[in-house]
Every structure is written in structure tokens, then in C-alpha cells.
């Protein structure tokens, strides 16, 4: 298939592009490199040394990979997005290209507005371009489990049957997102569902949990193919952070009570889930929702698992409860369905097997590059401020607003 991977230079997009290319698809990566610019804004960098995208693509060809195309541009630029879809007429568009850090969206008014503008308007441009130039194309859009929040009832896959005053209907599952970023994903979901309804678009909304790990069989082929490994307080996700913290002897930063429970998945399962969604497309007019995670853990449990695994490497760790910089439930019920991708054939990797080989060993290998300043939380969600070495109020890169 001809597939556009929007955000193909990012943490999930890069290994997905290589995986789909390896599976025989014609892949074109689309990116505006804003994620690399945000690293400069925050003064952080990936733990793994990531080379430029053209260098990555050259390395892919040198290791025998099918050539992967590249289109550099911004999804906020309608002429760019329209031209892109008109030229390539893709059969599938995988849309990763959004600002994805909840803490980033909580830094200031400017960061909240940047996040919602970039995500919601970029996604709208994609919807309109598909409808106009490739109406049969299947949109595979990355949403998030955080759209649901942490309700005191089971979480379904997208929809819930409700009986009210003697009548029944199947309705979108109620959304209680916990950051300006997570809210942007809810807005996207509504817009996509509406596009399916009025235009007969086919779309899959993948409500993905927290991703961990960095290595896939393709990124392992050459060191220039290495994936990002974010561990800073803004973009680093919890498990990746705990692993580097263990590797550098920093206490594991459990926020609050640590009873926060989330769905998690290995990056190797992310790439496979995307492939499964593409190979089993939604029908015309269908808006499908899959909950994309494989296991659930509380933050406390994760800290314990990392600590135990580190001990096997002879590394002693300390778990340190910190005042929670976020506003979230620290003890709650959490039971989310996630059967639809398993039904399509997903064979999950489990954290107990991956912790040493694909997480802690990467953290230990690159720990010399770790920056201690990047580890401690500084974004306070209550005040909407980031206490920085130097204060940053507004995004430092060009915004159309
Ligand atoms: P990332 O920041 O590493 O990658 C996103 C990529 O999109 C970057 O390369 C960035 O430059 C690009 N991009 C952003 N805005 C763009 C625009 N306007 N035009 C063109 N390119 C643009 O993020 P990621 O971790 O790879 O996440 C990818 C997607 O998956 C996001 O939508 C995120 O919300 C979702 N997701 C991620 C996780 C996770 O744990 N990483 C979990 C659940 C869902
Ligand atoms: N946490 C800690 N200590 C840390 C870092 C995080 O206790 O050092 C806690 C947080 O308070 C939170 C949980 O760990 O309760 C998860 O935080 P996270 O930073 O790993 O993940 P989150 O902010 O939820 O965002 C990530 C991705 C986002 C995606 C989301 C999926 O950055 O793009 O949408 O995971 S989900 O969590 O299902 O919404």
C-alpha cells in the first residue's frame, strides 16, 4: 500500500515507518521537525544519539531497506497538506504528527494554545485533504487512553451502551481528559467521527496507552537508525524515566501516592498495532476505536519492577514519592477493555520480559549522555508555570497564532 506516515520522524512514527517499509509498503514520511525544535526550547535531548532524518533514511537504504520517501512541511499549512494528499493519493494515512506531551501543554497559555491549535487544526486539514483528494483512504489516527480519564466504571473501546429513561442507545464513551493535550485528542476524535458521518470517511482512532522502550528489529540494524529515548520531565514517559533514573542513581520519581494506573505497551507492539489497523481497514463511513495497550500498571508497581530488575544488574535504587506536580487521582479504579487489536492478531510483548533487555540495558548503555537537570519535575499543573533555569513563557519557535 501507499502509506503516508505523518510525524514519521518522532518516537512512534520512525519505528512504524521502518516496520511498514519492511512489510513491503511504500512509505512516505511527513514531518516539520517541530519536535526537534522543542528539544532546543526545553534544553533537552534524546538519551540515544539521534541523527538527522535524511541521514536516518540513508542508513535505512544502506542496510537494504526499501526507499522511504520524505515530505517536509507543516500540517497547519493547508496548501502543503492538500498538495501532499493530491500527489500521493495514499491508501492509508497514519497520523502521529501532534504535540504529545501533557506537561508541555500545561506550561503556559501559549503552550496550551500551541498544542490545541497544532493538533486540532492540523488534524482538520488532514480530514479535508483526504476527503477532497483521496476519499477512499483509511485514516489511522493516534488518540490516547487519557481521553477517557479514570472513571469509576469499566472503560469500553470507544462506545458504551446506555439505558436512560427506558430508552437505549450506543454512544461515545464519556471523556474526562486530564490536560490541555489530552483534551486536544478528544476534540480530534469528535472531528473524525463527524467526518466519517458526513463524508463517509473510513477512520480508526487508536486510543494508545503509555509507550515504553526504544528498540524494534528495524532500528537495531544500524546505530544511525536508533529511535528517540526521551527521559526529561516534559516528554519522558514514566517507565523510560524510571529506567534512566535507575541507571544514573537518581531516586525513582513516583508522583504522589503512585496509585495512578495506566495502560502500557512496548514500542514493538505500537508498530504492529498500526500495521494490523492498516491491513484490516475500517469500512467507508465507519469510525472505529481501538484501545491500544497490552498491560496495566500503577506507577508504584512500575517503580518496584524497575527496582527489582536493576537489582539483577547489581544497581541499587531508591523509590522517592514526590509532591505530585500534576492534578490527577492518585488512587482509583481502572479497568479498560482492550480486545479488538488482540482479536486482529496482536501478540503482545510483556514488560517483565522487556525490562532488562530493551529498556534498562539501553538506559545503562547511554547513561553518560543523561542530564540530571532534565530529570526533576518543574512544570506545576496547578499554577501553569515551569520553574526553569531560565523561565520560558511562550513557545520559542514560530507559531501562526
Ligand atoms: P513525537 O513528538 O516523538 O513525534 C511527533 C512527530 O510529529 C514529531 O516528529 C514532530 O516533529 C511531528 N509534528 C508535530 N506537529 C507537526 C505538524 N504540525 N506538522 C508536521 N509534523 C508535525 O511523539 P510520539 O511519542 O511519536 O507520539 C506520536 C503520536 O502518538 C502522538 O499523536 C501522540 O499523542 C500519540 N501517543 C503517544 C504515546 C507515547 O507514549 N509516546 C502514547 C499514546 C499516544
Ligand atoms: N509519573 C510519575 N513519575 C514520573 C513521570 C510520570 O509518577 O516521573 C506519572 C504521572 O503523574 C502519570 C503517569 O506517571 O500519572 C503517566 O505519566 P507519563 O508522563 O508517562 O504519561 P502521560 O503524561 O499520560 O502521557 C503519555 C504520552 C502521551 C500519551 C499518554 C497515554 O506522553 O502522548 O497520550 O502517555 S495515556 O497515559 O494513556 O493517556
Short mmCIF file of C-alpha atoms and ligand atoms in Angstrom, two decimals:
data_model
loop_
_atom_site.label_atom_id
_atom_site.label_comp_id
_atom_site.label_asym_id
_atom_site.label_seq_id
_atom_site.Cartn_x
_atom_site.Cartn_y
_atom_site.Cartn_z
CA UNK A 1 0.00 0.00 0.00
CA UNK A 2 0.96 3.62 -0.41
CA UNK A 3 1.09 4.98 3.15
CA UNK A 4 1.80 8.48 4.45
CA UNK A 5 3.24 8.47 7.97
CA UNK A 6 2.60 11.93 9.41
CA UNK A 7 5.07 12.61 12.23
CA UNK A 8 7.41 9.91 10.89
CA UNK A 9 10.49 11.49 12.50
CA UNK A 10 9.06 11.03 16.02
CA UNK A 11 9.29 8.38 18.72
CA UNK A 12 6.40 6.23 17.44
CA UNK A 13 6.48 7.40 13.80
CA UNK A 14 10.09 6.49 12.99
CA UNK A 15 9.99 2.79 14.01
CA UNK A 16 6.49 2.49 12.49
CA UNK A 17 7.75 3.84 9.15
CA UNK A 18 10.58 1.29 9.10
CA UNK A 19 8.28 -1.54 10.17
CA UNK A 20 5.75 -0.75 7.42
CA UNK A 21 8.53 -0.35 4.85
CA UNK A 22 9.95 -3.73 5.89
CA UNK A 23 6.50 -5.26 5.49
CA UNK A 24 6.59 -4.21 1.81
CA UNK A 25 4.57 -1.00 1.85
CA UNK A 26 5.51 2.23 0.03
CA UNK A 27 6.05 4.66 2.88
CA UNK A 28 6.41 8.43 2.76
CA UNK A 29 7.38 10.23 5.96
CA UNK A 30 5.89 13.68 6.57
CA UNK A 31 7.31 15.91 9.31
CA UNK A 32 8.11 19.55 10.07
CA UNK A 33 10.77 18.70 12.73
CA UNK A 34 8.99 20.75 15.39
CA UNK A 35 9.78 18.04 17.94
CA UNK A 36 13.49 18.59 17.38
CA UNK A 37 12.93 22.34 17.84
CA UNK A 38 11.08 21.74 21.11
CA UNK A 39 14.16 19.88 22.38
CA UNK A 40 16.07 23.13 21.81
CA UNK A 41 13.35 25.16 23.53
CA UNK A 42 13.40 22.92 26.62
CA UNK A 43 17.19 22.45 26.57
CA UNK A 44 16.93 18.65 26.49
CA UNK A 45 17.82 15.86 24.10
CA UNK A 46 17.07 12.22 23.49
CA UNK A 47 19.16 9.84 25.60
CA UNK A 48 20.01 7.95 22.44
CA UNK A 49 22.02 9.92 19.86
CA UNK A 50 19.54 10.55 17.03
CA UNK A 51 20.94 11.70 13.67
CA UNK A 52 19.08 13.92 11.17
CA UNK A 53 16.18 12.42 9.24
CA UNK A 54 17.90 12.40 5.83
CA UNK A 55 20.84 10.59 7.45
CA UNK A 56 18.42 8.11 9.04
CA UNK A 57 16.82 7.44 5.66
CA UNK A 58 20.24 6.98 4.03
CA UNK A 59 21.18 4.46 6.73
CA UNK A 60 17.91 2.61 6.08
CA UNK A 61 18.72 2.27 2.37
CA UNK A 62 22.31 1.22 3.15
CA UNK A 63 21.03 -1.60 5.34
CA UNK A 64 18.91 -2.89 2.45
CA UNK A 65 15.62 -1.19 3.36
CA UNK A 66 13.10 -0.18 0.67
CA UNK A 67 13.49 3.53 -0.06
CA UNK A 68 11.25 5.63 2.19
CA UNK A 69 10.06 8.98 0.82
CA UNK A 70 10.24 12.29 2.66
CA UNK A 71 7.99 15.35 2.56
CA UNK A 72 8.97 18.22 4.86
CA UNK A 73 6.11 20.51 5.83
CA UNK A 74 3.62 21.62 8.43
CA UNK A 75 0.14 20.13 8.76
CA UNK A 76 -1.07 23.63 9.64
CA UNK A 77 -0.24 24.67 6.05
CA UNK A 78 -3.33 23.76 4.00
CA UNK A 79 -1.57 24.13 0.62
CA UNK A 80 1.13 21.72 1.79
CA UNK A 81 -1.34 19.13 3.11
CA UNK A 82 -3.63 19.38 0.09
CA UNK A 83 -0.69 19.03 -2.33
CA UNK A 84 0.67 16.11 -0.36
CA UNK A 85 -2.52 14.06 -0.48
CA UNK A 86 -3.28 15.05 -4.08
CA UNK A 87 0.21 14.00 -5.29
CA UNK A 88 0.46 10.72 -3.39
CA UNK A 89 -3.20 9.60 -3.30
CA UNK A 90 -2.42 7.31 -0.32
CA UNK A 91 -4.43 4.23 0.60
CA UNK A 92 -3.68 4.84 4.27
CA UNK A 93 -2.59 7.85 6.30
CA UNK A 94 -1.10 7.19 9.74
CA UNK A 95 -1.35 10.37 11.77
CA UNK A 96 1.17 10.73 14.61
CA UNK A 97 2.03 14.39 13.95
CA UNK A 98 0.84 16.16 17.07
CA UNK A 99 2.29 17.81 20.18
CA UNK A 100 2.06 14.87 22.53
CA UNK A 101 3.38 15.85 25.97
CA UNK A 102 0.73 16.59 28.59
CA UNK A 103 3.21 18.57 30.76
CA UNK A 104 4.24 20.69 27.74
CA UNK A 105 0.62 21.71 27.21
CA UNK A 106 0.44 22.81 30.87
CA UNK A 107 3.47 25.16 30.87
CA UNK A 108 1.64 28.35 29.90
CA UNK A 109 -1.24 29.82 27.91
CA UNK A 110 0.99 29.85 24.83
CA UNK A 111 1.88 26.19 25.18
CA UNK A 112 -1.76 25.19 25.70
CA UNK A 113 -2.82 27.18 22.64
CA UNK A 114 0.06 25.89 20.54
CA UNK A 115 -0.88 22.31 21.46
CA UNK A 116 -4.58 22.60 20.69
CA UNK A 117 -4.02 24.68 17.53
CA UNK A 118 -1.33 22.38 16.16
CA UNK A 119 -3.26 19.22 16.95
CA UNK A 120 -6.86 20.16 16.19
CA UNK A 121 -6.27 22.34 13.11
CA UNK A 122 -3.56 20.03 11.72
CA UNK A 123 -5.97 17.11 12.03
CA UNK A 124 -8.78 19.09 10.38
CA UNK A 125 -6.51 19.85 7.41
CA UNK A 126 -5.78 16.13 7.10
CA UNK A 127 -9.51 15.30 7.18
CA UNK A 128 -10.35 17.86 4.50
CA UNK A 129 -7.42 16.81 2.26
CA UNK A 130 -8.38 13.12 2.46
CA UNK A 131 -11.99 13.91 1.68
CA UNK A 132 -11.07 16.07 -1.30
CA UNK A 133 -8.21 14.11 -2.87
CA UNK A 134 -8.29 10.51 -1.57
CA UNK A 135 -11.80 9.83 -0.22
CA UNK A 136 -11.29 6.06 -0.07
CA UNK A 137 -8.13 6.42 2.06
CA UNK A 138 -8.15 4.92 5.58
CA UNK A 139 -7.13 7.36 8.31
CA UNK A 140 -5.33 5.68 11.21
CA UNK A 141 -5.17 8.37 13.88
CA UNK A 142 -3.30 8.22 17.16
CA UNK A 143 -5.54 9.12 20.05
CA UNK A 144 -4.86 8.34 23.68
CA UNK A 145 -6.25 6.27 26.56
CA UNK A 146 -6.11 9.54 28.51
CA UNK A 147 -9.19 10.71 26.59
CA UNK A 148 -11.28 8.61 28.98
CA UNK A 149 -9.63 9.77 32.19
CA UNK A 150 -10.07 7.49 35.20
CA UNK A 151 -13.84 6.89 35.66
CA UNK A 152 -15.11 4.67 38.46
CA UNK A 153 -16.59 2.19 35.94
CA UNK A 154 -15.09 -0.09 33.27
CA UNK A 155 -13.76 1.71 30.17
CA UNK A 156 -15.11 0.35 26.89
CA UNK A 157 -13.49 0.58 23.44
CA UNK A 158 -14.86 3.90 22.26
CA UNK A 159 -18.58 3.37 22.78
CA UNK A 160 -20.90 2.45 25.65
CA UNK A 161 -24.48 1.19 25.65
CA UNK A 162 -26.60 3.46 27.84
CA UNK A 163 -30.15 2.99 29.08
CA UNK A 164 -31.83 6.25 30.09
CA UNK A 165 -35.49 6.82 30.98
CA UNK A 166 -36.43 3.50 29.45
CA UNK A 167 -34.60 4.03 26.13
CA UNK A 168 -31.27 2.57 24.99
CA UNK A 169 -28.51 3.87 22.70
CA UNK A 170 -24.84 3.16 21.97
CA UNK A 171 -22.98 6.43 22.49
CA UNK A 172 -19.36 7.64 22.52
CA UNK A 173 -17.80 6.73 25.87
CA UNK A 174 -17.76 9.79 28.20
CA UNK A 175 -14.45 11.68 28.07
CA UNK A 176 -12.73 13.17 31.13
CA UNK A 177 -9.25 14.09 29.88
CA UNK A 178 -6.63 15.39 32.30
CA UNK A 179 -4.59 18.00 30.40
CA UNK A 180 -4.91 20.55 27.57
CA UNK A 181 -3.03 18.00 25.44
CA UNK A 182 -5.41 15.14 26.27
CA UNK A 183 -8.32 17.50 25.53
CA UNK A 184 -6.92 18.13 22.04
CA UNK A 185 -7.23 14.40 21.35
CA UNK A 186 -10.88 14.44 22.43
CA UNK A 187 -11.55 17.33 20.04
CA UNK A 188 -9.82 15.36 17.25
CA UNK A 189 -11.94 12.28 17.97
CA UNK A 190 -15.14 14.28 17.66
CA UNK A 191 -13.99 15.87 14.40
CA UNK A 192 -13.02 12.50 12.91
CA UNK A 193 -16.29 10.87 13.94
CA UNK A 194 -18.16 13.75 12.31
CA UNK A 195 -16.11 13.42 9.08
CA UNK A 196 -16.98 9.71 8.94
CA UNK A 197 -20.63 10.57 9.36
CA UNK A 198 -20.94 13.36 6.79
CA UNK A 199 -18.40 12.28 4.17
CA UNK A 200 -18.35 8.50 4.59
CA UNK A 201 -14.69 8.66 5.58
CA UNK A 202 -13.07 5.48 6.95
CA UNK A 203 -11.13 6.01 10.18
CA UNK A 204 -9.58 4.17 13.09
CA UNK A 205 -8.91 6.10 16.30
CA UNK A 206 -6.21 4.29 18.25
CA UNK A 207 -6.51 5.19 21.90
CA UNK A 208 -2.95 4.35 22.79
CA UNK A 209 -1.64 3.91 26.32
CA UNK A 210 1.82 4.97 27.52
CA UNK A 211 4.53 3.59 25.23
CA UNK A 212 7.85 2.27 26.59
CA UNK A 213 11.05 1.00 25.06
CA UNK A 214 13.01 2.23 22.10
CA UNK A 215 14.18 -0.77 20.14
CA UNK A 216 12.48 -2.57 17.24
CA UNK A 217 14.07 -5.19 14.94
CA UNK A 218 14.48 -2.47 12.27
CA UNK A 219 16.02 0.26 14.46
CA UNK A 220 18.54 -2.29 15.75
CA UNK A 221 20.05 -2.81 12.32
CA UNK A 222 22.34 0.19 12.44
CA UNK A 223 23.19 2.74 15.12
CA UNK A 224 22.08 5.59 12.81
CA UNK A 225 18.58 4.03 12.84
CA UNK A 226 18.29 4.37 16.62
CA UNK A 227 14.97 5.63 17.98
CA UNK A 228 14.44 8.54 20.39
CA UNK A 229 14.51 7.84 24.14
CA UNK A 230 13.02 10.80 25.98
CA UNK A 231 13.55 10.86 29.73
CA UNK A 232 13.12 14.54 30.62
CA UNK A 233 10.25 15.71 32.85
CA UNK A 234 8.20 17.03 29.92
CA UNK A 235 8.48 14.42 27.14
CA UNK A 236 9.89 11.43 29.06
CA UNK A 237 7.17 8.87 29.81
CA UNK A 238 7.18 7.27 33.21
CA UNK A 239 8.82 3.92 32.53
CA UNK A 240 11.55 5.33 30.31
CA UNK A 241 12.20 7.88 33.08
CA UNK A 242 12.41 5.28 35.84
CA UNK A 243 14.91 3.28 33.80
CA UNK A 244 17.33 6.16 33.24
CA UNK A 245 16.85 7.27 36.84
CA UNK A 246 17.87 3.78 37.97
CA UNK A 247 20.82 3.82 35.58
CA UNK A 248 22.21 7.13 36.89
CA UNK A 249 21.49 6.52 40.58
CA UNK A 250 18.67 9.10 40.78
CA UNK A 251 15.72 8.17 43.03
CA UNK A 252 12.72 6.91 41.06
CA UNK A 253 10.31 9.88 40.96
CA UNK A 254 6.91 8.48 41.94
CA UNK A 255 4.47 11.40 41.81
CA UNK A 256 2.15 11.50 44.85
CA UNK A 257 0.84 8.18 46.16
CA UNK A 258 1.76 6.31 42.97
CA UNK A 259 -1.60 4.58 42.65
CA UNK A 260 -2.09 6.25 39.22
CA UNK A 261 -2.85 3.34 36.91
CA UNK A 262 -2.48 3.44 33.14
CA UNK A 263 -2.40 1.11 30.14
CA UNK A 264 1.12 0.47 28.76
CA UNK A 265 2.62 -1.09 25.65
CA UNK A 266 6.02 -1.86 24.17
CA UNK A 267 7.07 0.22 21.14
CA UNK A 268 7.32 -3.10 19.24
CA UNK A 269 3.58 -3.53 19.81
CA UNK A 270 2.83 0.05 18.73
CA UNK A 271 4.28 -0.61 15.27
CA UNK A 272 2.44 -3.93 14.98
CA UNK A 273 -0.90 -2.39 16.05
CA UNK A 274 -0.59 0.23 13.31
CA UNK A 275 0.12 -2.49 10.76
CA UNK A 276 -2.90 -4.51 11.94
CA UNK A 277 -5.17 -1.47 11.72
CA UNK A 278 -3.95 -0.71 8.18
CA UNK A 279 -4.27 -4.28 6.95
CA UNK A 280 -7.82 -4.54 8.33
CA UNK A 281 -9.26 -1.16 7.34
CA UNK A 282 -12.43 0.45 8.61
CA UNK A 283 -15.42 0.40 6.26
CA UNK A 284 -16.49 3.55 4.41
CA UNK A 285 -18.34 5.73 6.93
CA UNK A 286 -17.06 3.70 9.89
CA UNK A 287 -15.43 5.41 12.87
CA UNK A 288 -13.66 2.63 14.82
CA UNK A 289 -11.99 2.98 18.19
CA UNK A 290 -9.37 0.51 19.43
CA UNK A 291 -7.84 0.76 22.90
CA UNK A 292 -4.17 0.22 22.13
CA UNK A 293 -2.32 -1.11 25.18
CA UNK A 294 -1.35 -4.54 26.43
CA UNK A 295 -0.96 -4.37 30.23
CA UNK A 296 -1.96 -2.04 33.05
CA UNK A 297 0.28 -0.98 35.90
CA UNK A 298 0.25 1.58 38.67
CA UNK A 299 3.19 3.94 38.90
CA UNK A 300 4.07 2.32 42.24
CA UNK A 301 4.16 -1.14 40.65
CA UNK A 302 6.40 0.12 37.84
CA UNK A 303 8.87 1.62 40.29
CA UNK A 304 9.01 -1.73 42.11
CA UNK A 305 9.56 -3.65 38.87
CA UNK A 306 12.34 -1.32 37.70
CA UNK A 307 13.95 -1.50 41.12
CA UNK A 308 13.90 -5.32 41.07
CA UNK A 309 15.25 -5.51 37.53
CA UNK A 310 18.02 -3.01 38.34
CA UNK A 311 19.00 -5.13 41.34
CA UNK A 312 19.62 -8.02 38.94
CA UNK A 313 22.20 -5.79 37.23
CA UNK A 314 23.74 -5.04 40.61
CA UNK A 315 22.28 -1.50 40.62
CA UNK A 316 20.71 -0.28 43.86
CA UNK A 317 17.72 2.08 43.52
CA UNK A 318 15.68 4.26 45.83
CA UNK A 319 11.99 5.00 45.27
CA UNK A 320 11.06 8.54 46.30
CA UNK A 321 7.46 9.77 46.50
CA UNK A 322 7.40 13.37 45.29
CA UNK A 323 4.69 16.01 45.69
CA UNK A 324 2.63 15.45 42.56
CA UNK A 325 3.20 18.30 40.08
CA UNK A 326 0.08 17.11 38.19
CA UNK A 327 -3.59 17.25 39.05
CA UNK A 328 -4.81 13.65 38.88
CA UNK A 329 -6.34 10.87 41.01
CA UNK A 330 -3.59 9.05 42.87
CA UNK A 331 -5.72 6.04 43.89
CA UNK A 332 -8.55 4.98 41.59
CA UNK A 333 -10.40 2.17 39.84
CA UNK A 334 -9.05 1.32 36.39
CA UNK A 335 -10.32 -1.43 34.14
CA UNK A 336 -10.17 -0.71 30.41
CA UNK A 337 -11.16 -3.15 27.65
CA UNK A 338 -8.51 -3.81 25.00
CA UNK A 339 -9.55 -6.83 22.97
CA UNK A 340 -10.02 -5.50 19.44
CA UNK A 341 -6.33 -5.47 18.44
CA UNK A 342 -5.80 -8.85 20.11
CA UNK A 343 -8.72 -10.16 18.02
CA UNK A 344 -6.91 -8.92 14.90
CA UNK A 345 -3.82 -10.95 15.85
CA UNK A 346 -1.65 -8.80 18.13
CA UNK A 347 0.81 -10.95 20.10
CA UNK A 348 1.94 -8.67 22.92
CA UNK A 349 5.42 -8.24 24.32
CA UNK A 350 5.25 -8.21 28.11
CA UNK A 351 7.07 -5.78 30.34
CA UNK A 352 8.50 -8.48 32.57
CA UNK A 353 10.42 -9.80 29.53
CA UNK A 354 11.34 -6.39 28.08
CA UNK A 355 12.55 -4.54 31.16
CA UNK A 356 16.12 -5.74 31.21
CA UNK A 357 16.79 -6.34 27.52
CA UNK A 358 15.06 -3.48 25.82
CA UNK A 359 14.85 -0.76 28.48
CA UNK A 360 17.36 -0.88 31.30
CA UNK A 361 20.23 -2.01 29.10
CA UNK A 362 19.63 0.93 26.71
CA UNK A 363 19.48 3.31 29.67
CA UNK A 364 22.74 1.92 31.06
CA UNK A 365 24.44 1.97 27.64
CA UNK A 366 23.71 5.69 27.08
CA UNK A 367 23.69 6.96 30.67
CA UNK A 368 26.79 9.05 30.02
CA UNK A 369 24.55 11.36 27.92
CA UNK A 370 21.95 11.84 30.68
CA UNK A 371 21.43 15.36 32.01
CA UNK A 372 20.42 15.43 35.67
CA UNK A 373 18.77 18.85 35.25
CA UNK A 374 16.27 17.36 32.83
CA UNK A 375 15.03 14.72 35.26
CA UNK A 376 13.30 16.58 38.11
CA UNK A 377 9.71 17.80 37.54
CA UNK A 378 9.38 21.57 37.12
CA UNK A 379 6.03 22.05 35.39
CA UNK A 380 3.44 22.80 38.07
CA UNK A 381 -0.02 21.98 36.69
CA UNK A 382 -1.80 24.00 39.37
CA UNK A 383 -0.11 27.27 38.57
CA UNK A 384 0.60 26.57 34.91
CA UNK A 385 4.26 27.54 35.35
CA UNK A 386 7.54 25.83 34.62
CA UNK A 387 10.23 26.78 37.06
CA UNK A 388 13.19 26.78 34.76
CA UNK A 389 16.81 27.57 34.97
CA UNK A 390 15.68 30.34 32.65
CA UNK A 391 11.93 30.98 32.51
CA UNK A 392 10.14 30.16 29.24
CA UNK A 393 6.69 31.67 28.85
CA UNK A 394 5.76 31.20 25.23
CA UNK A 395 6.90 28.65 22.65
CA UNK A 396 10.16 29.90 21.22
CA UNK A 397 9.50 28.71 17.66
CA UNK A 398 7.27 30.31 15.03
CA UNK A 399 3.58 29.80 15.56
CA UNK A 400 0.90 31.00 13.18
CA UNK A 401 -1.05 32.45 16.09
P1 LIG B 1 6.79 12.72 18.95
O1 LIG B 1 6.69 14.10 19.46
O2 LIG B 1 8.04 11.95 19.19
O3 LIG B 1 6.50 12.69 17.37
C1 LIG B 1 5.56 13.53 16.75
C2 LIG B 1 6.15 13.96 15.39
O4 LIG B 1 5.20 14.80 14.72
C3 LIG B 1 7.42 14.79 15.56
O5 LIG B 1 8.44 14.29 14.74
C4 LIG B 1 7.00 16.21 15.16
O6 LIG B 1 8.05 16.94 14.57
C5 LIG B 1 5.86 15.93 14.20
N1 LIG B 1 4.86 17.02 14.12
C6 LIG B 1 4.19 17.60 15.16
N2 LIG B 1 3.38 18.57 14.71
C7 LIG B 1 3.53 18.60 13.36
C8 LIG B 1 2.96 19.39 12.33
N3 LIG B 1 2.09 20.38 12.60
N4 LIG B 1 3.32 19.16 11.04
C9 LIG B 1 4.22 18.17 10.75
N5 LIG B 1 4.79 17.40 11.69
C10 LIG B 1 4.46 17.62 12.98
O7 LIG B 1 5.53 11.93 19.54
P2 LIG B 1 5.28 10.35 19.67
O8 LIG B 1 5.62 9.93 21.03
O9 LIG B 1 5.88 9.68 18.49
O10 LIG B 1 3.71 10.31 19.55
C11 LIG B 1 3.10 10.16 18.28
C12 LIG B 1 1.59 10.19 18.42
O11 LIG B 1 1.16 9.12 19.28
C13 LIG B 1 1.05 11.47 19.06
O12 LIG B 1 -0.13 11.85 18.40
C14 LIG B 1 0.75 11.07 20.49
O13 LIG B 1 -0.29 11.84 21.00
C15 LIG B 1 0.37 9.62 20.33
N6 LIG B 1 0.66 8.84 21.57
C16 LIG B 1 1.96 8.73 22.02
C17 LIG B 1 2.20 7.99 23.19
C18 LIG B 1 3.58 7.85 23.77
O14 LIG B 1 3.72 7.26 24.86
N7 LIG B 1 4.62 8.34 23.11
C19 LIG B 1 1.15 7.35 23.83
C20 LIG B 1 -0.15 7.49 23.34
C21 LIG B 1 -0.38 8.23 22.18
N1 LIG B 2 4.59 9.87 36.56
C1 LIG B 2 5.28 9.68 37.75
N2 LIG B 2 6.60 9.98 37.77
C2 LIG B 2 7.27 10.45 36.68
C3 LIG B 2 6.56 10.64 35.47
C4 LIG B 2 5.22 10.35 35.45
O1 LIG B 2 4.72 9.25 38.76
O2 LIG B 2 8.48 10.71 36.78
C5 LIG B 2 3.17 9.53 36.50
C6 LIG B 2 2.28 10.67 36.04
O3 LIG B 2 1.93 11.50 37.11
C7 LIG B 2 1.11 9.91 35.43
C8 LIG B 2 1.73 8.63 34.90
O4 LIG B 2 3.02 8.53 35.52
O5 LIG B 2 0.19 9.55 36.42
C9 LIG B 2 1.92 8.62 33.38
O6 LIG B 2 2.67 9.76 33.01
P1 LIG B 2 3.52 9.78 31.64
O7 LIG B 2 4.30 11.04 31.59
O8 LIG B 2 4.25 8.51 31.47
O9 LIG B 2 2.35 9.73 30.54
P2 LIG B 2 1.27 10.80 30.13
O10 LIG B 2 1.54 12.15 30.62
O11 LIG B 2 -0.06 10.19 30.45
O12 LIG B 2 1.46 10.86 28.55
C10 LIG B 2 1.98 9.78 27.77
C11 LIG B 2 2.34 10.35 26.40
C12 LIG B 2 1.06 10.86 25.73
C13 LIG B 2 0.02 9.77 25.71
C14 LIG B 2 -0.24 9.18 27.09
C15 LIG B 2 -1.09 7.94 27.06
O13 LIG B 2 3.29 11.39 26.53
O14 LIG B 2 1.36 11.27 24.41
O15 LIG B 2 -1.19 10.27 25.19
O16 LIG B 2 1.03 8.76 27.66
S1 LIG B 2 -2.21 7.87 28.41
O17 LIG B 2 -1.45 7.98 29.66
O18 LIG B 2 -2.90 6.61 28.32
O19 LIG B 2 -3.09 9.00 28.27
#
